[in-house]
CSV table of C-alpha atoms and ligand atoms in Angstrom, one decimal:
chain,number,residue,atom,x,y,z
A,1,UNK,CA,61.1,41.2,30.6
A,2,UNK,CA,59.2,39.3,32.7
A,3,UNK,CA,60.3,36.9,35.4
A,4,UNK,CA,58.0,34.2,34.0
A,5,UNK,CA,59.6,34.3,30.5
A,6,UNK,CA,63.0,33.8,32.2
A,7,UNK,CA,61.8,30.9,34.3
A,8,UNK,CA,60.8,29.2,31.0
A,9,UNK,CA,64.2,29.2,29.7
A,10,UNK,CA,65.8,25.8,29.7
A,11,UNK,CA,69.2,26.8,30.8
A,12,UNK,CA,70.2,23.1,31.2
A,13,UNK,CA,69.5,22.7,27.4
A,14,UNK,CA,71.1,25.9,26.5
A,15,UNK,CA,74.2,24.9,28.5
A,16,UNK,CA,74.4,21.5,27.1
A,17,UNK,CA,74.2,22.8,23.5
A,18,UNK,CA,77.2,25.2,24.2
A,19,UNK,CA,79.3,22.6,25.7
A,20,UNK,CA,78.7,20.1,22.8
A,21,UNK,CA,79.5,22.9,20.3
A,22,UNK,CA,82.6,23.8,22.2
A,23,UNK,CA,83.8,20.2,22.1
A,24,UNK,CA,83.1,20.0,18.2
A,25,UNK,CA,85.0,23.1,17.6
A,26,UNK,CA,88.0,22.0,19.5
A,27,UNK,CA,88.1,18.9,17.2
A,28,UNK,CA,88.4,21.3,14.3
A,29,UNK,CA,91.0,23.5,15.8
A,30,UNK,CA,94.4,23.5,14.3
A,31,UNK,CA,96.9,21.3,15.9
A,32,UNK,CA,99.4,24.1,15.8
A,33,UNK,CA,97.4,26.0,18.4
A,34,UNK,CA,97.8,25.4,22.1
A,35,UNK,CA,95.7,22.2,23.0
A,36,UNK,CA,93.8,23.9,25.9
A,37,UNK,CA,90.4,22.9,27.1
A,38,UNK,CA,88.4,26.3,26.4
A,39,UNK,CA,86.7,27.6,29.5
A,40,UNK,CA,83.2,28.7,29.2
A,41,UNK,CA,82.1,31.9,30.9
A,42,UNK,CA,78.3,32.1,31.2
A,43,UNK,CA,77.3,35.8,30.8
A,44,UNK,CA,74.4,36.4,33.0
A,45,UNK,CA,74.0,40.0,32.6
A,46,UNK,CA,70.2,41.3,33.0
A,47,UNK,CA,69.2,37.6,34.0
A,48,UNK,CA,68.1,36.7,37.6
A,49,UNK,CA,69.9,35.0,40.3
A,50,UNK,CA,67.5,32.2,40.1
A,51,UNK,CA,68.7,31.4,36.5
A,52,UNK,CA,72.2,31.5,37.7
A,53,UNK,CA,71.8,29.0,40.4
A,54,UNK,CA,70.0,26.7,37.9
A,55,UNK,CA,73.1,26.9,35.7
A,56,UNK,CA,75.5,26.3,38.6
A,57,UNK,CA,73.5,23.3,39.6
A,58,UNK,CA,73.9,22.1,36.0
A,59,UNK,CA,77.7,22.1,36.6
A,60,UNK,CA,78.7,25.5,35.4
A,61,UNK,CA,81.2,27.4,37.6
A,62,UNK,CA,82.4,30.5,35.6
A,63,UNK,CA,80.0,33.4,35.1
A,64,UNK,CA,80.5,36.9,33.7
A,65,UNK,CA,78.8,40.2,34.4
A,66,UNK,CA,79.7,43.6,32.7
A,67,UNK,CA,78.1,45.9,35.4
A,68,UNK,CA,80.0,46.3,38.8
A,69,UNK,CA,76.7,46.9,40.7
A,70,UNK,CA,74.9,43.9,39.2
A,71,UNK,CA,77.9,41.6,39.9
A,72,UNK,CA,78.2,42.7,43.3
A,73,UNK,CA,74.6,42.3,44.0
A,74,UNK,CA,74.4,38.9,42.6
A,75,UNK,CA,77.5,37.6,44.1
A,76,UNK,CA,76.1,38.8,47.3
A,77,UNK,CA,72.8,37.4,47.0
A,78,UNK,CA,72.1,35.1,50.1
A,79,UNK,CA,70.7,32.0,48.2
A,80,UNK,CA,73.7,32.4,45.6
A,81,UNK,CA,76.1,32.4,48.6
A,82,UNK,CA,74.5,29.5,50.1
A,83,UNK,CA,74.0,27.3,46.9
A,84,UNK,CA,76.9,28.2,44.6
A,85,UNK,CA,80.0,28.1,47.0
A,86,UNK,CA,82.4,27.5,44.3
A,87,UNK,CA,81.2,30.2,41.8
A,88,UNK,CA,83.8,32.2,39.8
A,89,UNK,CA,82.7,35.7,38.9
A,90,UNK,CA,84.5,37.3,35.9
A,91,UNK,CA,84.1,41.0,35.4
A,92,UNK,CA,84.0,41.5,31.5
A,93,UNK,CA,82.7,45.3,31.5
A,94,UNK,CA,84.4,48.6,31.5
A,95,UNK,CA,85.7,49.3,35.0
A,96,UNK,CA,85.4,52.8,36.5
A,97,UNK,CA,88.0,53.8,39.1
A,98,UNK,CA,85.2,54.7,41.4
A,99,UNK,CA,83.7,50.9,41.4
A,100,UNK,CA,87.0,49.1,42.0
A,101,UNK,CA,86.4,48.6,45.7
A,102,UNK,CA,82.8,47.4,45.0
A,103,UNK,CA,84.1,45.0,42.5
A,104,UNK,CA,87.1,43.8,44.5
A,105,UNK,CA,84.9,43.2,47.7
A,106,UNK,CA,82.3,41.1,45.8
A,107,UNK,CA,82.5,37.4,47.1
A,108,UNK,CA,83.7,34.9,44.6
A,109,UNK,CA,85.4,37.5,42.2
A,110,UNK,CA,87.8,35.2,40.2
A,111,UNK,CA,89.1,37.6,37.5
A,112,UNK,CA,89.0,41.0,35.8
A,113,UNK,CA,89.2,40.7,32.0
A,114,UNK,CA,89.0,44.0,31.1
A,115,UNK,CA,92.1,45.9,32.4
A,116,UNK,CA,92.6,48.7,29.7
A,117,UNK,CA,94.9,51.3,31.2
A,118,UNK,CA,98.0,51.6,33.4
A,119,UNK,CA,96.1,53.7,35.8
A,120,UNK,CA,93.5,51.0,36.4
A,121,UNK,CA,96.1,48.2,36.7
A,122,UNK,CA,97.9,50.3,39.2
A,123,UNK,CA,94.7,50.9,41.2
A,124,UNK,CA,93.6,47.4,41.1
A,125,UNK,CA,97.1,46.3,42.1
A,126,UNK,CA,97.0,48.7,45.1
A,127,UNK,CA,93.3,48.1,46.2
A,128,UNK,CA,93.5,44.2,46.1
A,129,UNK,CA,95.7,44.3,49.0
A,130,UNK,CA,92.6,45.1,51.2
A,131,UNK,CA,90.6,42.2,49.7
A,132,UNK,CA,93.0,39.3,49.0
A,133,UNK,CA,93.1,36.2,50.8
A,134,UNK,CA,96.1,33.9,51.5
A,135,UNK,CA,98.1,36.4,49.6
A,136,UNK,CA,96.4,35.4,46.4
A,137,UNK,CA,97.0,37.6,43.3
A,138,UNK,CA,93.9,38.9,41.5
A,139,UNK,CA,93.7,37.3,38.0
A,140,UNK,CA,93.6,39.7,35.3
A,141,UNK,CA,93.2,39.9,31.4
A,142,UNK,CA,94.3,42.9,29.3
A,143,UNK,CA,91.6,44.1,27.2
A,144,UNK,CA,92.8,44.8,23.4
A,145,UNK,CA,90.9,47.1,21.1
A,146,UNK,CA,91.4,44.7,18.1
A,147,UNK,CA,88.8,46.2,15.7
A,148,UNK,CA,90.2,49.8,16.5
A,149,UNK,CA,86.6,51.3,17.0
A,150,UNK,CA,86.5,54.5,19.2
A,151,UNK,CA,83.5,53.5,21.0
A,152,UNK,CA,85.3,50.2,22.1
A,153,UNK,CA,87.6,50.1,25.3
A,154,UNK,CA,90.8,48.4,25.2
A,155,UNK,CA,94.5,49.3,24.4
A,156,UNK,CA,95.9,49.3,20.8
A,157,UNK,CA,97.2,46.0,19.6
A,158,UNK,CA,100.5,47.7,19.1
A,159,UNK,CA,100.9,48.7,22.6
A,160,UNK,CA,100.3,45.1,24.0
A,161,UNK,CA,103.9,44.3,24.9
A,162,UNK,CA,104.6,47.4,26.7
A,163,UNK,CA,101.4,47.3,28.6
A,164,UNK,CA,101.8,43.6,29.6
A,165,UNK,CA,105.4,44.1,30.7
A,166,UNK,CA,103.9,46.8,33.0
A,167,UNK,CA,101.5,44.5,34.5
A,168,UNK,CA,104.1,42.0,34.9
A,169,UNK,CA,106.8,44.4,36.4
A,170,UNK,CA,104.9,46.9,38.3
A,171,UNK,CA,101.8,45.2,39.5
A,172,UNK,CA,103.1,42.5,41.9
A,173,UNK,CA,99.5,41.8,43.3
A,174,UNK,CA,98.3,41.0,39.9
A,175,UNK,CA,98.5,37.8,37.9
A,176,UNK,CA,98.5,38.2,34.3
A,177,UNK,CA,96.4,35.5,32.7
A,178,UNK,CA,95.9,36.6,29.1
A,179,UNK,CA,94.3,38.8,26.5
A,180,UNK,CA,90.6,39.7,25.8
A,181,UNK,CA,88.7,41.3,22.9
A,182,UNK,CA,85.2,42.2,22.1
A,183,UNK,CA,85.7,42.8,18.6
A,184,UNK,CA,83.0,43.8,16.1
A,185,UNK,CA,79.6,42.3,16.4
A,186,UNK,CA,78.3,41.7,13.1
A,187,UNK,CA,81.4,40.1,11.4
A,188,UNK,CA,80.5,37.9,8.4
A,189,UNK,CA,82.5,34.6,8.6
A,190,UNK,CA,81.8,33.8,4.8
A,191,UNK,CA,84.5,36.6,4.2
A,192,UNK,CA,87.1,34.5,6.1
A,193,UNK,CA,88.7,34.2,9.6
A,194,UNK,CA,87.4,37.0,11.9
A,195,UNK,CA,90.3,39.6,11.7
A,196,UNK,CA,89.7,40.5,15.5
A,197,UNK,CA,90.4,36.9,16.6
A,198,UNK,CA,93.3,37.0,14.4
A,199,UNK,CA,94.7,40.0,15.8
A,200,UNK,CA,94.4,38.8,19.3
A,201,UNK,CA,96.2,35.6,18.6
A,202,UNK,CA,99.0,37.6,16.8
A,203,UNK,CA,99.3,40.0,20.0
A,204,UNK,CA,99.7,36.7,22.1
A,205,UNK,CA,102.4,35.5,19.8
A,206,UNK,CA,104.3,38.8,20.2
A,207,UNK,CA,104.1,39.1,23.8
A,208,UNK,CA,105.2,35.6,24.1
A,209,UNK,CA,108.3,36.2,22.0
A,210,UNK,CA,109.0,39.4,23.4
A,211,UNK,CA,108.6,38.7,27.1
A,212,UNK,CA,109.5,35.2,27.0
A,213,UNK,CA,106.2,33.7,28.1
A,214,UNK,CA,104.8,30.4,27.5
A,215,UNK,CA,102.0,30.5,25.2
A,216,UNK,CA,100.3,27.8,27.1
A,217,UNK,CA,99.9,30.0,30.0
A,218,UNK,CA,98.5,33.1,28.1
A,219,UNK,CA,94.7,32.9,27.6
A,220,UNK,CA,92.7,34.2,24.6
A,221,UNK,CA,89.3,35.6,25.7
A,222,UNK,CA,87.2,35.9,22.6
A,223,UNK,CA,83.9,34.7,21.1
A,224,UNK,CA,80.3,35.1,22.2
A,225,UNK,CA,77.1,33.6,21.4
A,226,UNK,CA,77.2,34.4,17.7
A,227,UNK,CA,80.8,33.3,17.0
A,228,UNK,CA,82.3,31.3,20.0
A,229,UNK,CA,83.0,28.1,17.8
A,230,UNK,CA,84.7,30.2,15.2
A,231,UNK,CA,86.8,31.8,18.0
A,232,UNK,CA,87.8,28.3,19.3
A,233,UNK,CA,88.9,27.3,15.9
A,234,UNK,CA,91.1,30.2,15.8
A,235,UNK,CA,92.7,29.7,19.3
A,236,UNK,CA,90.1,31.0,22.0
A,237,UNK,CA,90.8,29.5,25.5
A,238,UNK,CA,88.1,31.2,27.0
A,239,UNK,CA,84.5,32.1,25.5
A,240,UNK,CA,81.8,34.5,27.0
A,241,UNK,CA,78.4,33.1,26.0
A,242,UNK,CA,75.1,34.6,27.3
A,243,UNK,CA,72.1,34.5,25.0
A,244,UNK,CA,72.6,30.9,23.8
A,245,UNK,CA,72.5,29.8,27.4
A,246,UNK,CA,70.0,32.2,29.1
A,247,UNK,CA,67.8,33.3,26.3
A,248,UNK,CA,67.9,36.7,24.2
A,249,UNK,CA,68.4,40.0,26.1
A,250,UNK,CA,65.8,42.8,25.4
A,251,UNK,CA,67.2,45.5,23.3
A,252,UNK,CA,69.5,47.9,25.1
A,253,UNK,CA,67.4,50.9,24.8
A,254,UNK,CA,63.9,49.6,26.0
B,1,LIG,C1,77.1,40.5,26.8
B,1,LIG,C2,78.5,40.1,26.6
B,1,LIG,C3,78.9,38.7,26.1
B,1,LIG,C4,77.8,37.7,25.9
B,1,LIG,O1,77.1,38.1,24.7
B,1,LIG,P1,76.1,36.9,24.0
B,1,LIG,O2,75.9,37.5,22.7
B,1,LIG,O3,74.9,37.1,24.8
B,1,LIG,O4,76.6,35.6,24.2
B,1,LIG,C5,80.2,38.6,25.9
B,1,LIG,N1,81.1,39.4,26.3
B,1,LIG,C6,80.9,40.5,26.7
B,1,LIG,C7,81.9,41.6,27.0
B,1,LIG,C8,79.6,40.9,27.0
B,1,LIG,O5,79.4,42.2,27.4
């Protein structure tokens, strides 16, 4: 990946395209679903800070990264700090215990979307005390392994109530914001609604009933470049979109 090819990417166009498609998907969404304006998290992994700044200057505020080192580096980049004062970083990767401090000390960290074990929740709850400002809680989502794939992180759908209850009752420094899934990558929509998205929505229904939560306050983070419109039609309140905005990434093992 050369820097030149990145510079040629028209992020303004990509961003506008995604926002237009989000609007259109919202208009197709069932009126029975919570009428929440979906939030776009621009997934900037592997992409340089210069493109993040361009996207910020085009109006985007929420950005996602899935490696702690990369998020920490970009969030601390002097130009990003200077030009992107209101940037909100979302961590969307697998979080190892030994990286928690590095993540939590990153400027502009807004949310950890991938809490997937009680141990991790406890650690975040404890460590956040060192970094929080104005007693603000750390916003978290709980990652659910909706596709039941061994390689995927996340708790089992059937454990959702118990786990969310734990976060609510035992982690006073965390603010539970919703549920997140990655799901299977190559689902063919001609077969009908994506079962991962249906499962995540069902998990939300269940925790709202079991824990007496207002459904309007529980987000669903689901959908990426290939399926964010479909995800919104099924109730996504946060979509995580990378390649449509920033251009394709090189294959993982090159
Ligand atoms: C990379 C990534 C995305 C975005 O993927 P695109 O297909 O480029 O939109 C979304 N969510 C997670 C967790 C990711 O790692």
